[in-house]
XYZ file of C-alpha atoms in Angstrom:
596
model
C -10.019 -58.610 9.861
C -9.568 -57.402 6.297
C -7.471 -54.477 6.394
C -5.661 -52.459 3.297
C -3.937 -49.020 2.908
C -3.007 -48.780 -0.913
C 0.994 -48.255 -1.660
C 0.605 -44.959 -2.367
C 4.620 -44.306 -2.222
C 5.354 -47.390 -3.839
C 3.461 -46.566 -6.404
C 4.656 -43.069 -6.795
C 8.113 -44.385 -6.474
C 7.820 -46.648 -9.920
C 5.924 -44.087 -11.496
C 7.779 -40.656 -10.825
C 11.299 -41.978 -10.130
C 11.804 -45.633 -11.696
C 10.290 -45.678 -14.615
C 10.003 -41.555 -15.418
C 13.605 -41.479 -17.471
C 13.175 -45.108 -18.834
C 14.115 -46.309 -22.282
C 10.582 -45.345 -23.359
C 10.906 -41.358 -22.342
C 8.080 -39.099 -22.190
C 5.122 -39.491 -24.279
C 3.830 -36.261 -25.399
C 0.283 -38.180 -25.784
C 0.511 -37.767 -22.132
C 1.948 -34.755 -21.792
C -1.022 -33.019 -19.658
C -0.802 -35.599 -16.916
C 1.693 -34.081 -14.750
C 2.819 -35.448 -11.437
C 0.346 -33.613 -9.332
C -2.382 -34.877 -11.126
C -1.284 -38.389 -11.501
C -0.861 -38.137 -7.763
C -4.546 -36.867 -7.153
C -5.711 -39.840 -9.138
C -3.895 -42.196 -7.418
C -5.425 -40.652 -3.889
C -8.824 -40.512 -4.813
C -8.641 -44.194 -5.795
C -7.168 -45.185 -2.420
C -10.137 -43.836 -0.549
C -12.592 -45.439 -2.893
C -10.753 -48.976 -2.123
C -10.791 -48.210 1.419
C -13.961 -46.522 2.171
C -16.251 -48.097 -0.741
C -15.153 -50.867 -1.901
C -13.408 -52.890 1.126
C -16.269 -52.526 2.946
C -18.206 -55.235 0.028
C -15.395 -57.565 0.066
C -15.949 -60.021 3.021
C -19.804 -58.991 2.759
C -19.566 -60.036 -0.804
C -18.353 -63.201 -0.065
C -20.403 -64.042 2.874
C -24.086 -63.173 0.807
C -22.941 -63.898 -3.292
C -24.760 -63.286 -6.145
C -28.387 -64.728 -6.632
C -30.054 -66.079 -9.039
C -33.861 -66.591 -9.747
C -36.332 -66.638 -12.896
C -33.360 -65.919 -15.595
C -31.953 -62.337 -13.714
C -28.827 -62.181 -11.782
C -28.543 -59.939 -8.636
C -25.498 -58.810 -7.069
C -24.455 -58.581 -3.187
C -25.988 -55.734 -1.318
C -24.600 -52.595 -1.403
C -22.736 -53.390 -5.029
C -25.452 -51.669 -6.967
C -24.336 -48.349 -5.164
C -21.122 -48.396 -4.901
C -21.357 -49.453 -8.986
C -23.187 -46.176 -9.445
C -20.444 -44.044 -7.233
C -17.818 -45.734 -9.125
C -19.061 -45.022 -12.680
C -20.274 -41.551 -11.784
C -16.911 -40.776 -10.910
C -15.566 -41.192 -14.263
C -13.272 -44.730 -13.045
C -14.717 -46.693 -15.583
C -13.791 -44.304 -18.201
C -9.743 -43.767 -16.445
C -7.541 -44.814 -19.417
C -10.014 -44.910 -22.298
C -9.973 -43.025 -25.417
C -11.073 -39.683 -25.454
C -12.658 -40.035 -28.860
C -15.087 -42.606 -26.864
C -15.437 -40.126 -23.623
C -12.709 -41.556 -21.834
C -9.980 -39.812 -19.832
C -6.896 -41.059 -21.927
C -4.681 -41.861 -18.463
C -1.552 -43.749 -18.740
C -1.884 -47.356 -18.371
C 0.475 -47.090 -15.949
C -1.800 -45.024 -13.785
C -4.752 -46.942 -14.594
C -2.939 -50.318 -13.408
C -1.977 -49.058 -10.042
C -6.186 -48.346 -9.873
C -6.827 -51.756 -11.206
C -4.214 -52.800 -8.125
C -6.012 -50.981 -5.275
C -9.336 -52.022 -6.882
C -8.486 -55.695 -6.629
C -6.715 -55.799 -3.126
C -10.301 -54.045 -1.814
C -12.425 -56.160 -4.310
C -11.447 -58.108 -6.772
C -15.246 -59.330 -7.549
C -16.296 -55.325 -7.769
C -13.182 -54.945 -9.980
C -14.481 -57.717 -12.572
C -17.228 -55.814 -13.823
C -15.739 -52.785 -15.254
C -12.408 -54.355 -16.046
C -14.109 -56.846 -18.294
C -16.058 -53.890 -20.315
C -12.632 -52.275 -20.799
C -11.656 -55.163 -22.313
C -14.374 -56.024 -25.045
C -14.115 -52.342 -25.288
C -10.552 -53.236 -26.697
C -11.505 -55.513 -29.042
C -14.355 -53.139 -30.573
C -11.849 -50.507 -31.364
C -9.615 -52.625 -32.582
C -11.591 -54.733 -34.844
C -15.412 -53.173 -35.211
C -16.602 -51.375 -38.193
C -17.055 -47.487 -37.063
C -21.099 -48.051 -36.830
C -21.013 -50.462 -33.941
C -18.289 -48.449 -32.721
C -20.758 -45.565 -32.524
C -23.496 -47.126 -31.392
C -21.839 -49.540 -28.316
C -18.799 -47.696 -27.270
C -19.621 -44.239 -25.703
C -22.312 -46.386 -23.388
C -19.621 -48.648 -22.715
C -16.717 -46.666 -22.126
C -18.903 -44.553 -19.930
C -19.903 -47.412 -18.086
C -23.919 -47.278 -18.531
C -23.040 -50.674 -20.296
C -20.739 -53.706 -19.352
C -19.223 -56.215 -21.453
C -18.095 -59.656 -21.711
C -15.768 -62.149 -23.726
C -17.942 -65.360 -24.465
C -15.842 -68.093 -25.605
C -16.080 -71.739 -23.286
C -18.663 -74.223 -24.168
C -19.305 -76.946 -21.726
C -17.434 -79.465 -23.778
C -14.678 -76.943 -25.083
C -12.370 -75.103 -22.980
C -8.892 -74.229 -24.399
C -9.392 -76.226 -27.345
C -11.210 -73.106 -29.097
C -11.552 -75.303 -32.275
C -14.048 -77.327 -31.109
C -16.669 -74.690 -30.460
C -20.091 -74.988 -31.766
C -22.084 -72.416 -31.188
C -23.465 -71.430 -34.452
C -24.003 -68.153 -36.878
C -26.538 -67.527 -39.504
C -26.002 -64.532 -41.734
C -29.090 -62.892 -42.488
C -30.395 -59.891 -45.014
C -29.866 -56.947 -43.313
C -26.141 -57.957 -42.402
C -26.511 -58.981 -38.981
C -26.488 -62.655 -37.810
C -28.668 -65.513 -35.559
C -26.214 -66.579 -32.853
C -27.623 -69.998 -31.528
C -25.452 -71.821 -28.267
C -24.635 -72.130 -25.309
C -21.629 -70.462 -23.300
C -20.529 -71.420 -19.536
C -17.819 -69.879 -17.176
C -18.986 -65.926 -18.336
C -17.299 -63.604 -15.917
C -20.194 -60.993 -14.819
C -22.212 -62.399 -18.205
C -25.567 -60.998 -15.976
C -26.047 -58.441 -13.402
C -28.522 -55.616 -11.885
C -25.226 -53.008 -12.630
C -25.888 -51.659 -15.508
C -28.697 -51.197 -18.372
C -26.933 -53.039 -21.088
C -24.828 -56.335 -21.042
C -22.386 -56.041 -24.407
C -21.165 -59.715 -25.075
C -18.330 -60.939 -27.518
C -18.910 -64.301 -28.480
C -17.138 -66.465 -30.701
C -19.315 -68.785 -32.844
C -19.133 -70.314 -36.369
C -20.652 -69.356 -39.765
C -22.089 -72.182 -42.242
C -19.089 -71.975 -44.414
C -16.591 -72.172 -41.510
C -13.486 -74.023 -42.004
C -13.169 -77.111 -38.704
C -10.540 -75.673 -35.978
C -9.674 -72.579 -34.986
C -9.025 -70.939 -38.543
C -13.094 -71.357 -38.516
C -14.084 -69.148 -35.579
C -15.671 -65.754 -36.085
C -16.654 -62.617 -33.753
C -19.727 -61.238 -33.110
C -21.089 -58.691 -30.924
C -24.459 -59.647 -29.668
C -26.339 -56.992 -26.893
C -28.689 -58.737 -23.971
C -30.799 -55.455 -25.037
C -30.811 -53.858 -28.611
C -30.525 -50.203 -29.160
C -32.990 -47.858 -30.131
C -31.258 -45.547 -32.556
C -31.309 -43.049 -29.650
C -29.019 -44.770 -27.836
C -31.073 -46.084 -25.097
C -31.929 -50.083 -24.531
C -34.328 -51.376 -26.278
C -36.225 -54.818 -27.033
C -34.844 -57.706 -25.407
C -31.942 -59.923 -27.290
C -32.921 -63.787 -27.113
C -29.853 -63.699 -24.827
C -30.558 -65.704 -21.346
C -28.955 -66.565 -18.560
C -29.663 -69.709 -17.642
C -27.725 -70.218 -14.574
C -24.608 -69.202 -12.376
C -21.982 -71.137 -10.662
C -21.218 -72.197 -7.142
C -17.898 -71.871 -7.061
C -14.561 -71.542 -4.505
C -14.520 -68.255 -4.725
C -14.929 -64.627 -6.209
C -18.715 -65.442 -5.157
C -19.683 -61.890 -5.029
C -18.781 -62.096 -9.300
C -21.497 -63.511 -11.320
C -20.138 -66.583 -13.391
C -22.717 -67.142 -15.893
C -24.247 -70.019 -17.765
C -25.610 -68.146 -21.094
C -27.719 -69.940 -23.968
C -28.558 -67.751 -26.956
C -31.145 -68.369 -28.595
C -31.138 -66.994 -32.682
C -29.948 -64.120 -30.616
C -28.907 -60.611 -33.031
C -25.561 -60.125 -33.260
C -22.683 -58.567 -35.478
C -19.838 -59.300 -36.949
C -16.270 -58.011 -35.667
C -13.600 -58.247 -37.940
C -13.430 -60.542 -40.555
C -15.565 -64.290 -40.979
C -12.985 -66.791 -39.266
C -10.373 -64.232 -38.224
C -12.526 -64.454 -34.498
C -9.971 -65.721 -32.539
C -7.077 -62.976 -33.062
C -9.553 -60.205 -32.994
C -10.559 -62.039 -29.480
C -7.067 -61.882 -28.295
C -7.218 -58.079 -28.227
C -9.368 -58.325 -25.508
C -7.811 -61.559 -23.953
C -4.352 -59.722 -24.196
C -5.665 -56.719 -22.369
C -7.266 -59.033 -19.985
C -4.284 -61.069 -19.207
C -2.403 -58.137 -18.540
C -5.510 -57.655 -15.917
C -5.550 -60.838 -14.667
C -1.606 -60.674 -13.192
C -2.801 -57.208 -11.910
C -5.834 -59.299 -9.379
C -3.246 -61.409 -8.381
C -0.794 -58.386 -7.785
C -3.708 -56.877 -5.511
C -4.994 -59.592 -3.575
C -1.288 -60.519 -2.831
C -0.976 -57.336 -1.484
C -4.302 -57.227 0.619
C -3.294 -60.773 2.367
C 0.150 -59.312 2.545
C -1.190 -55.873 4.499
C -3.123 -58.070 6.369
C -1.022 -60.512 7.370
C 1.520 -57.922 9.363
C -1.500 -55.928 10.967
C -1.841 -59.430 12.714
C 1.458 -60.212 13.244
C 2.052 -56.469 14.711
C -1.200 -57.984 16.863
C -1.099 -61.388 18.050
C 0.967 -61.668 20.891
C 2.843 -65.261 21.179
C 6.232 -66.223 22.911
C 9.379 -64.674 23.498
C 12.220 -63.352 21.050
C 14.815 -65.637 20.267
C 17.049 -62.256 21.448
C 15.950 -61.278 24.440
C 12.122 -59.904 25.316
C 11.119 -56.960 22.892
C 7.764 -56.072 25.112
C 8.181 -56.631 28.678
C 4.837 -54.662 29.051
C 3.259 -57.632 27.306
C 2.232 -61.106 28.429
C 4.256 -62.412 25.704
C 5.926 -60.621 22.299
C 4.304 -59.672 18.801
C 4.621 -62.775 16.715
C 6.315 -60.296 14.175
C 9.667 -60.839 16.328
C 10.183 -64.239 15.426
C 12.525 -65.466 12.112
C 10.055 -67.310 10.827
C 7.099 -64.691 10.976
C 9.456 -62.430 9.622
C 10.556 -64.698 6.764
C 7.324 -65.127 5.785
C 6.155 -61.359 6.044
C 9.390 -60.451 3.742
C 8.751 -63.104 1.129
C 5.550 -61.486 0.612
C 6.834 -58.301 0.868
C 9.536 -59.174 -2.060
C 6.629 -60.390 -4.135
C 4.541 -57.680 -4.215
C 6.871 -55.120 -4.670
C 9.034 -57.034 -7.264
C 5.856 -57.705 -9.063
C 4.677 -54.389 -8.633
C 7.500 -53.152 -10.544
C 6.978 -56.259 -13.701
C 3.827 -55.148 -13.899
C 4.574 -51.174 -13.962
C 7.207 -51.745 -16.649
C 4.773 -53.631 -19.151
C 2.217 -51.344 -18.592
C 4.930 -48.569 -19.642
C 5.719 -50.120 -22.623
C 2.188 -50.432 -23.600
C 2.165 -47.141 -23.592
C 4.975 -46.250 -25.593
C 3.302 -49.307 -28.294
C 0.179 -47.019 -28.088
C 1.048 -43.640 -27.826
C 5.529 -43.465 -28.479
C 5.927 -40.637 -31.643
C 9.090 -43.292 -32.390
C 7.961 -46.241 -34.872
C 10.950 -47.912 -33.448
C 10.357 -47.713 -30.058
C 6.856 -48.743 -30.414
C 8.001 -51.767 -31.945
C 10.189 -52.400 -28.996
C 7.722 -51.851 -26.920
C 5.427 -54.551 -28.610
C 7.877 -56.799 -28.368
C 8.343 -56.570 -24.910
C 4.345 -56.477 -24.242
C 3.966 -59.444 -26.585
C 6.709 -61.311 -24.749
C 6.080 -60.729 -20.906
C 2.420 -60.984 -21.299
C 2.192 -64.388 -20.490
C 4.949 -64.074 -17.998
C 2.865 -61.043 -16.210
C -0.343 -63.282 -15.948
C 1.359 -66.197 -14.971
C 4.239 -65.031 -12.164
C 2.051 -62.538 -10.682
C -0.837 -64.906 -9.891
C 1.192 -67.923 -8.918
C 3.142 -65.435 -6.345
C -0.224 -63.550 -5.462
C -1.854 -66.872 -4.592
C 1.957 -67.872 -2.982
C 1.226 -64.551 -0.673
C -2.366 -65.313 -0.068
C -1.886 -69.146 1.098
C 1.418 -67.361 3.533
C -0.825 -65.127 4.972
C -2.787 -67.713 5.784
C 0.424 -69.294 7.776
C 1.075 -66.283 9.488
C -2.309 -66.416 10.903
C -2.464 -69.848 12.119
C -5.796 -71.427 12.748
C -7.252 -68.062 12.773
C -6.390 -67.968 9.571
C -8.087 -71.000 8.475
C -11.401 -69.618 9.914
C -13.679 -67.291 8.232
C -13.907 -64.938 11.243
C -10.715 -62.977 10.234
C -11.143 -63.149 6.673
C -7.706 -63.913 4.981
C -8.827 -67.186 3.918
C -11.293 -65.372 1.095
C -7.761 -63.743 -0.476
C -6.598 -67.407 -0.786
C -9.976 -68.518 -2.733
C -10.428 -65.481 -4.448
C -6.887 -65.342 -5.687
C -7.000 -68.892 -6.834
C -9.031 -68.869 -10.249
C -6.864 -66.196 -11.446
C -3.828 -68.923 -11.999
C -6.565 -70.196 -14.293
C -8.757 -68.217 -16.230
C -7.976 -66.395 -19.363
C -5.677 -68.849 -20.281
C -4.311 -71.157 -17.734
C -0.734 -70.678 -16.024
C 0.789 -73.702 -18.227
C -0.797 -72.261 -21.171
C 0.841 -69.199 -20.623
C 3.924 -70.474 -19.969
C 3.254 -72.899 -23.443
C 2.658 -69.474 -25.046
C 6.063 -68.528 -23.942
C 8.512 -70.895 -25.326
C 6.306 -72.316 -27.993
C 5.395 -68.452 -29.871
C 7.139 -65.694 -27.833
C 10.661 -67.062 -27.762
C 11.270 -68.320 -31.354
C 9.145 -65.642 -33.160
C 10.545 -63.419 -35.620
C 14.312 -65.565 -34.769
C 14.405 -64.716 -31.208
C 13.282 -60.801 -31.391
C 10.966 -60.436 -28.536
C 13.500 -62.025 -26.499
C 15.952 -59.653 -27.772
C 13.966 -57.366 -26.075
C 14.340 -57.925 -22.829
C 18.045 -59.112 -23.150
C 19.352 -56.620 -24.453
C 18.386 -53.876 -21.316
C 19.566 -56.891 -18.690
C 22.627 -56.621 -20.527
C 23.438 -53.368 -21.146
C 22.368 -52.426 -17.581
C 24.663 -54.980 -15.787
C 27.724 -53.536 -18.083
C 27.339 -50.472 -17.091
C 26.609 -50.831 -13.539
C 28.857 -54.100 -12.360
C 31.544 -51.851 -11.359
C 29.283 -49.257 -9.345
C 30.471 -48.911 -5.956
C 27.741 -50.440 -3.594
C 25.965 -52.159 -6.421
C 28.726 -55.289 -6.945
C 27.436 -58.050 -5.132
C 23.911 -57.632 -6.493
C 25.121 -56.968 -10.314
C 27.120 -59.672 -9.704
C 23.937 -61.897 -8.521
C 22.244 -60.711 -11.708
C 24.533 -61.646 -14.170
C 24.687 -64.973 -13.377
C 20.773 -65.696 -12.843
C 20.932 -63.934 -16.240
C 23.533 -65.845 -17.663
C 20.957 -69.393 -16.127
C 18.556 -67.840 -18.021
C 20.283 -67.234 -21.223
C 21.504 -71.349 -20.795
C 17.706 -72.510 -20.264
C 17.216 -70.465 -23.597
C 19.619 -72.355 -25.678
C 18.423 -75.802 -23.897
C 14.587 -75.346 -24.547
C 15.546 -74.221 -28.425
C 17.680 -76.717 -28.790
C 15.902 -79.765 -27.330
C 12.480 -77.614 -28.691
C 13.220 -78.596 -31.991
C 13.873 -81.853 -32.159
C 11.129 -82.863 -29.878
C 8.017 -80.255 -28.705
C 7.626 -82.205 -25.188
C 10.696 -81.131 -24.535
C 9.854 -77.622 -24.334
C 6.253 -78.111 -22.806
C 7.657 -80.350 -20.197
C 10.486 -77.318 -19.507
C 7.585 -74.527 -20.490
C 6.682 -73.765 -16.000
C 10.033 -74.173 -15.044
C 11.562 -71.301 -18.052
C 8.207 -68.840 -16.898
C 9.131 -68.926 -12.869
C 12.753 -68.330 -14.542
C 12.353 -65.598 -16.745
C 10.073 -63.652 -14.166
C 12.613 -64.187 -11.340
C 15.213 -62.477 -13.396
C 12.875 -60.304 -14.693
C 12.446 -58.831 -10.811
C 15.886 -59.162 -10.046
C 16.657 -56.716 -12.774
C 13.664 -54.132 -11.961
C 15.363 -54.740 -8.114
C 18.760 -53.652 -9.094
C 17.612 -50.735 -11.500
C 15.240 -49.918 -8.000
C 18.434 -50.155 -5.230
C 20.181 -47.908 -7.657
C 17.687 -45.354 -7.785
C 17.182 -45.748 -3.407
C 20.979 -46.054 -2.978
C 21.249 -42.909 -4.435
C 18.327 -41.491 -2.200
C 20.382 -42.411 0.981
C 23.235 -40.979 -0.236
C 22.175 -37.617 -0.469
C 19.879 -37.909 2.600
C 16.655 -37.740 0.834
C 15.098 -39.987 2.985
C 13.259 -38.849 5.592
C 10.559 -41.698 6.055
C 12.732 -44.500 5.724
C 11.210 -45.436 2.120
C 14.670 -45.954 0.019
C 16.350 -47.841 3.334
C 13.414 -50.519 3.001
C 13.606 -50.958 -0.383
C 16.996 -51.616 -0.549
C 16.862 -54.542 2.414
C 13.633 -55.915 0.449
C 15.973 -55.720 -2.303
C 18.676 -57.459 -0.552
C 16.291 -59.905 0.529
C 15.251 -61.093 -2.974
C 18.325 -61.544 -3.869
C 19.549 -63.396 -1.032
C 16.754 -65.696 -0.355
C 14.540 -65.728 -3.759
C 16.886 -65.534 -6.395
C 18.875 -68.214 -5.770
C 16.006 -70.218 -7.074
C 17.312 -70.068 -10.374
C 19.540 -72.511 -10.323
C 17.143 -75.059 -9.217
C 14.938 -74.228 -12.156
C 18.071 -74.314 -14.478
C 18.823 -77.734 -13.420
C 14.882 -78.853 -13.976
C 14.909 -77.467 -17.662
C 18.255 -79.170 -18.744
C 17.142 -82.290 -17.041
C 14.897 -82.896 -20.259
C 11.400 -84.569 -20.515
C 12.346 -88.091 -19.850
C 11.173 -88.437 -16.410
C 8.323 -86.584 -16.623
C 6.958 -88.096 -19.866
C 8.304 -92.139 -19.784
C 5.479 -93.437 -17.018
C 2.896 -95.453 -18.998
C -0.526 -93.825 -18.626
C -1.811 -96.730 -17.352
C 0.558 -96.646 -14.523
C -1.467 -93.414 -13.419
């Protein structure tokens, strides 16, 4: 059975207590969103997750989308709950207000894209994909299509879509060839055909919106040749409302391993109307506004669905009753005791417990500091915080879906073969969770995106800004009393980390395989240490709890052991990954390709 509370105190505790008095400090862009309200957010969008959206998820699954004659239908009962959702104003949580958004935090609206994905992360696709493109046409769009597409969109009438895989190009962007004719009145033909588009056609909304990369006659070959263009399944009426259709089809949608209840969309178009955003053959980075965003995103789904096996997981091992305690019966009133006494059970339970709260926290800090990029009255600290954003981007997609699918595949374990059945449902987090270690970008791509841009970019600079925090944080807190042992722990996984550095640069630039055969390994590194310090800077703030007896539930006590346990049994996985990345290409690289 499918069950999920959202981590409402969890939650609270990064917003209000960890991250509150950060390096960033208070935004006065957000100066109206006080605690109380944050916190009324945040509770409304738990008992949407549990009461509306939940309910959909294994239903979802089990039923999928249709389609028939060229229209796409979703699961029963997503229609509705798509209505409730947008009438509530969700769609519109962290958008602009200049649009008719609400102008939230991001950190607020990424603990909603959280509890939205642990309930449903094929609901969660639709919307989160129009805040996206939405991106990308405020960042790049010329103020009439921002007039005419994004008050729909923002508001959620209309949905929106990034349209860039072809069937014989995937992260190869360059060798697209879906095609763009300019014509008199300034808009453009858009002739090709797209595959893999995330909710490209559904029955939720009047308007599809799609961003799709295609070429113009004079286009350069590769990626410096690649333009934007927005291109509606509908075209407006000057009032606003749809109009005639687009020659915009869907031709077909996948069968895949999961997210079945998302529409994945086969689209041809057809000298389909479209627009230009940004400039001819500057495409691509105006794309990666919305790819960015999305990426960001895309670690949040694996965040949630982590969590949902994770909640999951101990409601059955609280359940299932199997054996004895190594220590002595627990529940003499039982035929046997709750599997949750046993080592193992528990080992497992706590390693997804560790992930989900240590990525909980990597994900709560980035979205902080895109906020302070956005909104910080400090030109300095916003280009801190861009740094930071720029460098753990890849990081938060890639750590936080390979440990949200880790969590997913555990749950599973703890089940047994109940898990491996349909009946119970934890096997759906396991498919669902798995295509987010690949789309947007793929988990090696991210982590080639790491070392090969992020770390030797402006000399080092984005690095610089996570270093330097790490650093200054462990001298001032390695002689703390009570926080020692796990400064101590810290400085040397960040000391590994600082060696892998110098390795990958060094090797790096004498020989590029080098660095893309030591690219996964540096990733898993950087976001190990990335938790560890979030971890520390977390048992500081719950130490202190304890210590003045603030903690009446318990809260600060289990952080501090979930703490403790990273360190103890996660962390030390940095020295493994140390040794990998010195240990060079050579073995990975020297077996003839024949031999495969």
């Amino acid at each position: 059975m499918q069950v999920y509370e959202a981590p409402l105190r969890d939650m609270r505790f990064l917003i209000h207590e960890l991250f509150a008095k950060d390096e960033y400090g208070a935004l006065p862009a957000h100066a109206e969103f006080t605690p109380d309200l944050v916190d009324a957010v945040l509770e409304e969008a738990a008992r949407l997750a549990k009461d509306v959206l939940l309910p959909l998820n294994a239903s979802g699954d089990e039923e999928g989308c249709l389609w028939e004659n060229g229209v796409v239908r979703t699961p029963k009962g997503f229609k509705e709950a798509y209505d409730q959702f947008r009438d509530g104003g969700w769609c519109a949580l962290a958008s602009d207000p200049k649009w008719g958004g609400q102008g939230l935090p991001e950190t607020v609206n990424k603990a909603v894209e959280e509890m939205i994905s642990s309930a449903n992360i094929s609901f969660g696709l639709y919307p989160g994909l129009t805040h996206g493109a939405a991106s990308a046409i405020i960042g790049h769009a010329s103020e009439d299509l921002q007039q005419r597409y994004l008050p729909n969109m923002v508001a959620g009438v209309w949905s929106g879509t990034m349209c860039l895989t072809e069937p014989h190009c995937g992260t190869d962007l360059g060798m697209l060839r879906t095609k763009a004719v300019p014509q008199d009145d300034g808009s453009y033909l858009i002739t090709g055909n797209k595959i893999f588009i995330s909710a490209g056609d559904h029955d939720l909304t009047e308007n599809v919106i799609h961003l799709v990369l295609a070429r113009l006659p004079d286009a350069p070959k590769g990626v410096k040749g690649i333009s934007l263009f927005l291109v509606p399944k509908f075209l407006p009426k000057d009032d606003g409302t749809v109009g005639p259709r687009n020659g915009v089809q869907c031709t077909g949608i996948e069968h895949k391993m999961g997210l079945k209840a998302s529409a994945t969309c086969q689209m041809s178009f057809d000298d389909a109307k479209g627009w230009l955003v940004g400039e001819p053959h500057k495409g691509l980075a105006a794309m990666f506004t919305m790819m960015n965003t999305e990426r960001v995103s895309v670690g949040t789904q694996g965040l949630g669905v982590g969590t949902a096996a994770y909640q999951s997981a101990v409601a059955y091992a609280k359940d299932r009753v199997q054996g004895r305690s190594l220590s002595g019966t627990k529940r003499p009133d039982l035929s046997a005791d709750p599997i949750i006494v046993h080592p193992d059970v528990r080992r497992m339970l706590m390693t997804m417990r560790a992930y989900t709260e240590g990525c909980r926290a990597l994900q709560m800090w980035v979205a902080r500091a895109l906020d302070a990029e956005r909104h910080s009255p400090d030109p300095e600290l916003r280009q801190r915080a861009e740094d930071m954003t720029a460098l753990m981007t890849p990081v938060v997609k890639a750590l936080l879906t390979d440990l949200g699918h880790e969590a997913a595949q555990i749950a599973i374990q703890v089940y047994g073969g109940h898990g491996y059945i349909r009946e119970h449902g934890v096997e759906q987090y396991a498919r669902d969770a798995r295509i987010t270690m690949i789309y947007e970008g793929t988990n090696g791509i991210q982590a080639l995106d790491l070392v090969g841009r992020k770390m030797p970019t402006h000399a080092g600079r984005y690095l610089r800004s996570f270093f330097h925090p790490v650093s200054e944080f462990i001298e001032k807190n390695k002689a703390v009393p009570g926080m020692e042992k796990m400064v101590d722990a810290l400085e040397k996984s960040f000391g590994a980390l600082q060696l892998a550095t110098a390795t990958i640069a060094q090797k790096g630039m004498a020989d590029p395989e080098e660095a893309g055969a030591a690219a996964t390994d540096y990733l898993r590194l950087l976001g190990l240490v990335a938790i560890a310090y979030l971890f520390a800077r977390s048992a500081k703030v719950a130490g202190m709890k304890k210590m003045m007896g603030q903690d009446p539930d318990g809260f600060y006590a289990n952080k501090v052991t979930t703490v403790r346990f990273f360190y103890e049994r996660i962390l030390p996985q940095v020295a493994g990954l140390l040794t990998a990345i010195k240990a060079g290409k050579r073995s990975t690289m020297e077996l003839p390709e024949e031999a495969f």
